[in-house]
Short mmCIF file of C-alpha atoms in Angstrom, two decimals:
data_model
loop_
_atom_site.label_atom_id
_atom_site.label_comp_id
_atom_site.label_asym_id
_atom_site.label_seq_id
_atom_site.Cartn_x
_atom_site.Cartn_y
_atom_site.Cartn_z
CA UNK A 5 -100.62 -66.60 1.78
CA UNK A 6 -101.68 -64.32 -0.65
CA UNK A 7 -99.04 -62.89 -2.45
CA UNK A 8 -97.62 -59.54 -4.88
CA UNK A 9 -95.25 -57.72 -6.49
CA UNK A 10 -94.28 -54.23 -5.91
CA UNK A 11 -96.28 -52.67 -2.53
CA UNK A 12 -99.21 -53.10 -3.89
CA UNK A 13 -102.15 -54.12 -1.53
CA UNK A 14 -101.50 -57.76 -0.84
CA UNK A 15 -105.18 -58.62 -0.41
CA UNK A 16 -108.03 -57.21 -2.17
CA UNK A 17 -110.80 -58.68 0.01
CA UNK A 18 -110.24 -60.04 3.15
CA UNK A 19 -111.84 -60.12 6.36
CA UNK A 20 -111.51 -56.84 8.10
CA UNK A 21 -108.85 -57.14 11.18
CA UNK A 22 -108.77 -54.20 13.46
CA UNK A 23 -105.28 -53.40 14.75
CA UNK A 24 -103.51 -51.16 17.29
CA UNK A 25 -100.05 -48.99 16.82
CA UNK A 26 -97.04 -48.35 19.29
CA UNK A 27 -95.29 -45.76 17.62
CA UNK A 28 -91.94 -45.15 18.90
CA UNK A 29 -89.71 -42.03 18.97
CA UNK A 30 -86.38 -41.11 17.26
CA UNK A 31 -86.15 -37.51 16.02
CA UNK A 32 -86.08 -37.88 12.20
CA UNK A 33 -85.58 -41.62 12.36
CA UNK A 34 -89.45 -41.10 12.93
CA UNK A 35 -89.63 -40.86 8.64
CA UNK A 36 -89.00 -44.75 8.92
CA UNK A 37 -92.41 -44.92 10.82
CA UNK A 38 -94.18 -42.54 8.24
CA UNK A 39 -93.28 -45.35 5.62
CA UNK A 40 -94.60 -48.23 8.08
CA UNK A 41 -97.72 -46.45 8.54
CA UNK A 42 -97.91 -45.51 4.21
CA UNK A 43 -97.83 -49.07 3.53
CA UNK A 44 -100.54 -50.17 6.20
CA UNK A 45 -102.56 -47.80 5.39
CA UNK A 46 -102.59 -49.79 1.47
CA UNK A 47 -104.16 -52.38 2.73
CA UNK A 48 -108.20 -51.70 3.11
CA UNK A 49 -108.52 -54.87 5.15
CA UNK A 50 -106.74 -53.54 8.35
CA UNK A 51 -108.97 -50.74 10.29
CA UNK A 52 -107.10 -48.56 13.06
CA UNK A 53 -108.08 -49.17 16.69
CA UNK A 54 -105.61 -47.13 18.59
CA UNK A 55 -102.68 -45.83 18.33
CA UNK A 56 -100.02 -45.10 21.09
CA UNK A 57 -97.25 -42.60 20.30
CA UNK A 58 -94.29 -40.93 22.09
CA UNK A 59 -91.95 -38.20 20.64
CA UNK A 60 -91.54 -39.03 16.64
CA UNK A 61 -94.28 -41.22 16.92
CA UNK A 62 -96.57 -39.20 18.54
CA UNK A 63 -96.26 -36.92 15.82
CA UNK A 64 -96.79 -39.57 13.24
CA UNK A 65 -99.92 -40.88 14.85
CA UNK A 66 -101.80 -37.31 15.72
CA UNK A 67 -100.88 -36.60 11.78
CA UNK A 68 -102.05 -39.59 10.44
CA UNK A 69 -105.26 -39.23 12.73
CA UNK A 70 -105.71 -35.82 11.66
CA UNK A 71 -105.60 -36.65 7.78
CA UNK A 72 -107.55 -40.32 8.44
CA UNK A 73 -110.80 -37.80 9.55
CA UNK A 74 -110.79 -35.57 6.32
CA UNK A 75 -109.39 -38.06 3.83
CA UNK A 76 -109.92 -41.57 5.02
CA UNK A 77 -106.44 -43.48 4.15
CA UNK A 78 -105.50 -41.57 1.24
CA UNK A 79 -106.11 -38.52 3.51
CA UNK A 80 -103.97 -39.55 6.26
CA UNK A 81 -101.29 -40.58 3.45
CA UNK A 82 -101.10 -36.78 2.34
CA UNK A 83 -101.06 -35.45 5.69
CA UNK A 84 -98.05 -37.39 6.70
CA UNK A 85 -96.19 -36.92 3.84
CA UNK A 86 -97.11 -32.94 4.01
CA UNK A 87 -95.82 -33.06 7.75
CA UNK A 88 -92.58 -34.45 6.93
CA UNK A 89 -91.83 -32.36 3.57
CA UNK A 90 -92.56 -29.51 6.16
CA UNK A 91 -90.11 -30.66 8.76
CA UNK A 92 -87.90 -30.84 6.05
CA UNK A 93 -88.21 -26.96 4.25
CA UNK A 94 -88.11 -25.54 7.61
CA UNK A 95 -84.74 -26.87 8.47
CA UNK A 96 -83.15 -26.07 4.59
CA UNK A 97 -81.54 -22.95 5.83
CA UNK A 98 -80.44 -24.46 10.05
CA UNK A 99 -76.91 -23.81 10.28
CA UNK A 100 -76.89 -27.43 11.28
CA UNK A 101 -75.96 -29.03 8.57
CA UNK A 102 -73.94 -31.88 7.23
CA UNK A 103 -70.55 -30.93 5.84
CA UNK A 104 -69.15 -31.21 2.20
CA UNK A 105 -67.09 -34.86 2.80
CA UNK A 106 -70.09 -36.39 4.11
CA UNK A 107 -72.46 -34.99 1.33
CA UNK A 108 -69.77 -36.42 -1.32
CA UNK A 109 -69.53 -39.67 0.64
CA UNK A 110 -73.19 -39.91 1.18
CA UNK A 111 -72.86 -40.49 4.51
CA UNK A 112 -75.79 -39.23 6.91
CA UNK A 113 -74.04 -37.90 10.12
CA UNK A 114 -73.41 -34.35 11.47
CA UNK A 115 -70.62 -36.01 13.09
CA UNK A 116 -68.02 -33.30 11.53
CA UNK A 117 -70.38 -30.61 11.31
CA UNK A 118 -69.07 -27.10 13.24
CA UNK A 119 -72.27 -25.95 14.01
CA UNK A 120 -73.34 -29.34 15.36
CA UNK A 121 -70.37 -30.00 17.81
CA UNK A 122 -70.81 -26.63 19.48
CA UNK A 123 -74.44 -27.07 19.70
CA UNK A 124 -73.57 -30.40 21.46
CA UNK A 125 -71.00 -29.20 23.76
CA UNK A 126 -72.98 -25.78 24.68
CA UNK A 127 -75.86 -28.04 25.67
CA UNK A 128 -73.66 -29.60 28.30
CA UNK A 129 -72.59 -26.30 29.85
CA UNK A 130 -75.61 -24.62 29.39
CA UNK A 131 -79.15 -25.11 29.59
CA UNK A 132 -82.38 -24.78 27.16
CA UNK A 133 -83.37 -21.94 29.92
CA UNK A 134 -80.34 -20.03 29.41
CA UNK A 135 -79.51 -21.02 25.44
CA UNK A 136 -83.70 -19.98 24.45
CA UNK A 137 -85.13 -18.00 27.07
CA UNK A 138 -88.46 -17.48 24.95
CA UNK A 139 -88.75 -21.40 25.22
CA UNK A 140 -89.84 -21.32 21.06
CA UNK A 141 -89.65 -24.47 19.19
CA UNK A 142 -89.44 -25.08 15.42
CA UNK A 143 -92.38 -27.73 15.06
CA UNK A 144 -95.00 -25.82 17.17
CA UNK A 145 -95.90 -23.80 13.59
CA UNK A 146 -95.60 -27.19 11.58
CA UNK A 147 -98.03 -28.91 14.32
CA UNK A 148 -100.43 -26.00 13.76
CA UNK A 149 -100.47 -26.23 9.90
CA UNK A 150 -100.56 -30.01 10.01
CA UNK A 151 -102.92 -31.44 12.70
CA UNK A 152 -106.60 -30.52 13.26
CA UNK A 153 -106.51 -30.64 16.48
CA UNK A 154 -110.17 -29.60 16.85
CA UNK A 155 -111.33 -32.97 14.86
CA UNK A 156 -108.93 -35.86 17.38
CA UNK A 157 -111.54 -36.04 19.91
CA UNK A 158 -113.98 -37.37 17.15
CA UNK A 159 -111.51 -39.37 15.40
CA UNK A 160 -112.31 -43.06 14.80
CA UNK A 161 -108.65 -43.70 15.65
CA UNK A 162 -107.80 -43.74 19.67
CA UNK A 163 -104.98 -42.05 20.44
CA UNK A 164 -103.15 -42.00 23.63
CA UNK A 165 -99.58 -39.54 24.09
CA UNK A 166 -97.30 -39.97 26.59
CA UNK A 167 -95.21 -37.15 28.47
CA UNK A 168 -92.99 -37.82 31.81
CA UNK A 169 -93.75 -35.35 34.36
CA UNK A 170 -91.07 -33.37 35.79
CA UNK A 171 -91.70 -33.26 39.42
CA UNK A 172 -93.47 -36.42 40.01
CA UNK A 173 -91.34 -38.38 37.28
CA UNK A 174 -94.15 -40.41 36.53
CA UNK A 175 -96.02 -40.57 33.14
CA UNK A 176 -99.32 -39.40 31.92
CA UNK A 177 -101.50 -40.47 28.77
CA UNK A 178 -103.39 -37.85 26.81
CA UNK A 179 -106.17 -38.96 25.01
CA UNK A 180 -107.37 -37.52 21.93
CA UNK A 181 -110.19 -34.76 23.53
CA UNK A 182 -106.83 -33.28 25.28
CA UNK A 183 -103.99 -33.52 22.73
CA UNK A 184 -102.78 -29.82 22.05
CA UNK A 185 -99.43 -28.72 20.03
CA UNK A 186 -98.06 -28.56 23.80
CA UNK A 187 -99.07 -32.11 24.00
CA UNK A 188 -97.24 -33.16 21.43
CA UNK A 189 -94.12 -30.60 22.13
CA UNK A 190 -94.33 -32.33 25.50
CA UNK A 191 -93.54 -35.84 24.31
CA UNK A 192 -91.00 -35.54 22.54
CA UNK A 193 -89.22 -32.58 24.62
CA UNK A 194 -85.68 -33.71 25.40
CA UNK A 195 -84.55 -31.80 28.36
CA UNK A 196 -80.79 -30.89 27.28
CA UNK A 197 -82.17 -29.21 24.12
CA UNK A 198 -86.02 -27.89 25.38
CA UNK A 199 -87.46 -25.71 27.68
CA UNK A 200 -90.21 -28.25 29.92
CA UNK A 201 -93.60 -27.81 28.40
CA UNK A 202 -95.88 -26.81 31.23
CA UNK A 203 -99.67 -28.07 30.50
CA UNK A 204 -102.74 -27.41 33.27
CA UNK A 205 -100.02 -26.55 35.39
CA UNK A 206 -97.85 -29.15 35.19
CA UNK A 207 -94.04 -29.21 33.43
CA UNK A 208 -93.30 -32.14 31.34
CA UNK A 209 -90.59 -33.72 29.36
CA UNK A 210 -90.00 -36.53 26.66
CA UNK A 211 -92.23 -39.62 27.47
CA UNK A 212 -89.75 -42.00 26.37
CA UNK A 213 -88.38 -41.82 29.78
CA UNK A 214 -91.46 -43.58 31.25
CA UNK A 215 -93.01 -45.69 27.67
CA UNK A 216 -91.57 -45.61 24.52
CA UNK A 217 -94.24 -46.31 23.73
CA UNK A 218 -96.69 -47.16 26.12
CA UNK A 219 -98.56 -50.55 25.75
CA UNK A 220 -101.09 -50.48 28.28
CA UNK A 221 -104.17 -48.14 27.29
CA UNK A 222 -103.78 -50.12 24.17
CA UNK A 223 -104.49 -53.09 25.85
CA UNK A 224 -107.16 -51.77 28.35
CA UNK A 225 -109.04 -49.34 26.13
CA UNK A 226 -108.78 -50.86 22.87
CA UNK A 227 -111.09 -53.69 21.33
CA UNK A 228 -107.92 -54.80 19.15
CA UNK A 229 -106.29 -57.63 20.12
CA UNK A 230 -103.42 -57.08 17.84
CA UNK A 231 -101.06 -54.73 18.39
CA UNK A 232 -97.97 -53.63 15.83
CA UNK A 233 -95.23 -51.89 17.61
CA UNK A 234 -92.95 -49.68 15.39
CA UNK A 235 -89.44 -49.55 16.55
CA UNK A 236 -86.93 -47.24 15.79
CA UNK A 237 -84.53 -47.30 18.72
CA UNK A 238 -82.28 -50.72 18.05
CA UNK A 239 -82.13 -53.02 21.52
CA UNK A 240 -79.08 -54.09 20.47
CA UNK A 241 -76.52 -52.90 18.81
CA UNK A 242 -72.49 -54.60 18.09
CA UNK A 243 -69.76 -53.81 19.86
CA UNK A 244 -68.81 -51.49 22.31
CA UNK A 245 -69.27 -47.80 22.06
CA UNK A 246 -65.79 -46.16 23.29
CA UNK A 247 -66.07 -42.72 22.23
CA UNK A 248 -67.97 -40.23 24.68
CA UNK A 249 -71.07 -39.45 21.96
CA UNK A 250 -71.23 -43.37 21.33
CA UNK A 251 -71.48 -44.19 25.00
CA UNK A 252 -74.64 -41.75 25.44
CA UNK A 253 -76.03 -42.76 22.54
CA UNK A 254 -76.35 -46.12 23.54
CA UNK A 255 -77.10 -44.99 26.82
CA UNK A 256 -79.57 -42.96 25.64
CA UNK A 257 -81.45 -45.93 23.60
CA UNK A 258 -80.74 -48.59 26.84
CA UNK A 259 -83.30 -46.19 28.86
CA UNK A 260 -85.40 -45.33 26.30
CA UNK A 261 -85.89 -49.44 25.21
CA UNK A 262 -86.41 -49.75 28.80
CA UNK A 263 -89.51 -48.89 29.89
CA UNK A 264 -91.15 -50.70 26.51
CA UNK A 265 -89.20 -53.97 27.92
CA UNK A 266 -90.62 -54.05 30.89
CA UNK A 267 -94.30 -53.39 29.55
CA UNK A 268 -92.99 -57.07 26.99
CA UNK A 269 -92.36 -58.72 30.00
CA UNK A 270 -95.25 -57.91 32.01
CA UNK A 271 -97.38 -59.32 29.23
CA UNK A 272 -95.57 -62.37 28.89
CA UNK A 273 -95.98 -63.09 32.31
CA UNK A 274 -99.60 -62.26 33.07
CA UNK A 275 -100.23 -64.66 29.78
CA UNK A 276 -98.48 -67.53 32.17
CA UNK A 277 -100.67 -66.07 35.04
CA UNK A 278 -104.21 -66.56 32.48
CA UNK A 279 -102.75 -70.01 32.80
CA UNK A 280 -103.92 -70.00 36.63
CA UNK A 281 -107.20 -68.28 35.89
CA UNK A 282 -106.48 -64.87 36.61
CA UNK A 283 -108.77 -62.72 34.91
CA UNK A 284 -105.96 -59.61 34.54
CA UNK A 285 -103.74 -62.83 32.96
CA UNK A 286 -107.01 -63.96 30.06
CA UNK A 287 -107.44 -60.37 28.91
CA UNK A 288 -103.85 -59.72 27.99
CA UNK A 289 -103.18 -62.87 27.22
CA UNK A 290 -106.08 -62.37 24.25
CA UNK A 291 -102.99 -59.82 23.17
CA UNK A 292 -101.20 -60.48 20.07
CA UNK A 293 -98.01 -58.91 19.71
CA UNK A 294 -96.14 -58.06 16.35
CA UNK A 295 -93.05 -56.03 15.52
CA UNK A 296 -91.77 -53.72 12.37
CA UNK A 297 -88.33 -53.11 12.76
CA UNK A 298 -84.80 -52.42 10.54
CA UNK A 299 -81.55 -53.26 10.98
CA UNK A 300 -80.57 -50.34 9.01
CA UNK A 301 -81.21 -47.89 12.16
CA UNK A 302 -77.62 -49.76 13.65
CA UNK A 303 -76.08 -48.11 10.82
CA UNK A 304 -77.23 -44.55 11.63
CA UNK A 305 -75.62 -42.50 14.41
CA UNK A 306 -77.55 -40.40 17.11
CA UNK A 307 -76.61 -37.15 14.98
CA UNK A 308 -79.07 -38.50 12.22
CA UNK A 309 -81.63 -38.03 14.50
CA UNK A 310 -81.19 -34.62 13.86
CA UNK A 311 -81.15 -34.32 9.63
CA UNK A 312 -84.23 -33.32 7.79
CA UNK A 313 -82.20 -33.11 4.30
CA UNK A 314 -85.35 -34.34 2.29
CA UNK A 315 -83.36 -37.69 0.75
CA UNK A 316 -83.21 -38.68 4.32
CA UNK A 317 -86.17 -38.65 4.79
CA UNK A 318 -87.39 -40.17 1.84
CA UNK A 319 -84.45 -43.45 2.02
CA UNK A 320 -86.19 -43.77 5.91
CA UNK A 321 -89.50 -43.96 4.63
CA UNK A 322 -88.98 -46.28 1.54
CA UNK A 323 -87.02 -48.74 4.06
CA UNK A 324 -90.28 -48.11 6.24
CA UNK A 325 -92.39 -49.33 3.44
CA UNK A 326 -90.04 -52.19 2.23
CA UNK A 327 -89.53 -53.63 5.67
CA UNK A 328 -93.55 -53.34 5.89
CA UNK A 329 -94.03 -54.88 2.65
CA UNK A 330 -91.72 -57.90 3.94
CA UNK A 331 -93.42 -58.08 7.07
CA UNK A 332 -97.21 -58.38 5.22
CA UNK A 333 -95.92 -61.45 3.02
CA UNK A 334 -94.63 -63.32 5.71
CA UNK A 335 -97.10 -62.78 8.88
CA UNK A 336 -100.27 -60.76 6.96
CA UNK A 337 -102.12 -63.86 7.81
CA UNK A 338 -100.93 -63.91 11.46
CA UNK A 339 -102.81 -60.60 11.86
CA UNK A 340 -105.80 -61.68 13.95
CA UNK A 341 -104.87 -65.33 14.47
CA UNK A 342 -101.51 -65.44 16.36
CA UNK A 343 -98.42 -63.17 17.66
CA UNK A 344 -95.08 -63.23 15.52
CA UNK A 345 -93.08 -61.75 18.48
CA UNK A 346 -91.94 -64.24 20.78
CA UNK A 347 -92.79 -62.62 24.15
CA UNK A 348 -91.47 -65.78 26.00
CA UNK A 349 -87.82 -64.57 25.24
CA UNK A 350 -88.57 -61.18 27.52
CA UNK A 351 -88.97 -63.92 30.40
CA UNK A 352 -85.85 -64.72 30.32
CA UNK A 353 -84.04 -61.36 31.26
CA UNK A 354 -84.59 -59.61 34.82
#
């Protein structure tokens, strides 16, 4: 294994292996993806298939697409890191804000923040209808100044968005010809807090509900056979959550993780199936399956989810990088050859 210091790229010339993204969601724990995808996007040896986003990470990957068609890797670089310094200066003056004891602790909750707890408890007696009756939303201008939307349906990169619809409760992929601000607004819309985005007539809410994200267009419409999922939301976390905000934040990441488990499992099994000569079975089973993760996300409560502060930010995308970095020197050379996640593991649960 080729080997370096630092985050520089860890191979200079190398065969090119094309990849594919699952980009999960998390509110601002979505700067820990921006880092994954700076340091991959070092490395001139790995070309983007597809990428599938929901929420956060829908965000991340209609950015990065965006920037990838004017600036190549260094463009899609930039564009992140513009997207995120805006997310951050439009939220400098929210009254939401983390209060003086955790800014001299350093810790990063809203936990004891005023302004926080009654948004939280007026979101449980009231609802985004009655709280913002104009149904506006802070990224829609941020989207608009970010993403050329015009340029995703001739972007080299596939993208595919999901969004839960409200009536039917069942999901729906948008593809890069039909991904809109609403699109993305759509994805990541979190009913207790947003107004359903309605799109050709049709109201939707977060897609994490239904795939966070989803695997199977990846798999179907992608000529990758190696696919990286990001994840932010941690499967498991120690201990027992007692108090009522740690109960449905676990609860919260149990359904989200859900749907993504299932999709794990499903693979896993029609690989055994490929075994038997099913033709479904030998084209996933062709799927290689890798994982960037942190540990560091158990540390962070659901309020983070929530803080923009620009040092945030920036410590969740240098762990994004760092945990990259790690993940390069010890499976770079797996890329293209063999998964590092051990789907057999998802066989064993129900």
């Amino acid at each position: 294994m080729h080997k370096t210091t630092g985050t520089k790229p860890l191979v200079s010339r190398r065969k090119p292996v094309p990849i594919d993204l699952g980009l999960q969601g998390g509110g601002a724990h979505g700067a820990f993806t921006w880092g994954v995808l700076d340091r991959l996007l070092d490395e001139p040896w790995l070309q983007f298939d597809g990428i599938s986003g929901t929420s956060a990470g829908a965000m991340n990957a209609a950015v990065m697409a965006s920037g990838y068609v004017h600036g190549g890797p260094e463009g899609a670089k930039a564009a992140l890191a513009t997207f995120w310094k805006s997310m951050s200066d439009a939220a400098r003056f929210s009254p939401i804000q983390r209060g003086p004891l955790e800014m001299l602790t350093g810790k990063w909750t809203l936990e004891n923040s005023p302004m926080y707890l009654a948004t939280e408890m007026m979101s449980r007696i009231f609802s985004p209808y009655e709280l913002n009756p104009l149904g506006t939303h802070p990224l829609r201008g941020i989207l608009a100044e970010t993403v050329d939307f015009a340029c995703l349906a001739d972007a080299p990169i596939k993208l595919f968005i999901t969004a839960t619809n409200v009536t039917t409760g069942a999901g729906r992929v948008f593809r890069n010809a039909e991904i809109t601000p609403d699109v993305l607004l759509a994805s990541g819309c979190l009913p207790t807090m947003f107004q359903a985005v309605e799109i050709d007539g049709e109201h939707y809410w977060d897609g994490g509900f239904i795939g966070n994200p989803t695997i199977t267009p990846l798999v179907r419409e992608c000529s990758s056979s190696d696919t990286i999922i990001v994840k932010i939301n941690p499967i498991e976390r120690p201990g027992v959550p007692k108090s009522a905000r740690d109960i449905l934040n676990r609860l919260n990441e149990v359904s989200f993780n859900s749907p993504l488990l299932k999709e794990l499992r499903m693979i896993a099994l029609l690989r055994k199936a490929a075994d038997a000569g099913s033709v479904e079975g030998r084209k996933w089973a062709k799927m290689r399956i890798h994982r960037i993760a942190t540990e560091r996300v158990t540390e962070l409560d659901s309020s983070s989810k929530l803080i923009t502060e620009w040092p945030f930010l920036i410590a969740l995308r240098d762990e994004g990088r760092r945990v990259t970095q790690r993940f390069l020197e010890e499976h770079g050379d797996d890329l293209g050859k063999r998964s590092t996640l051990d789907l057999d593991t998802y066989l064993e649960t129900v």
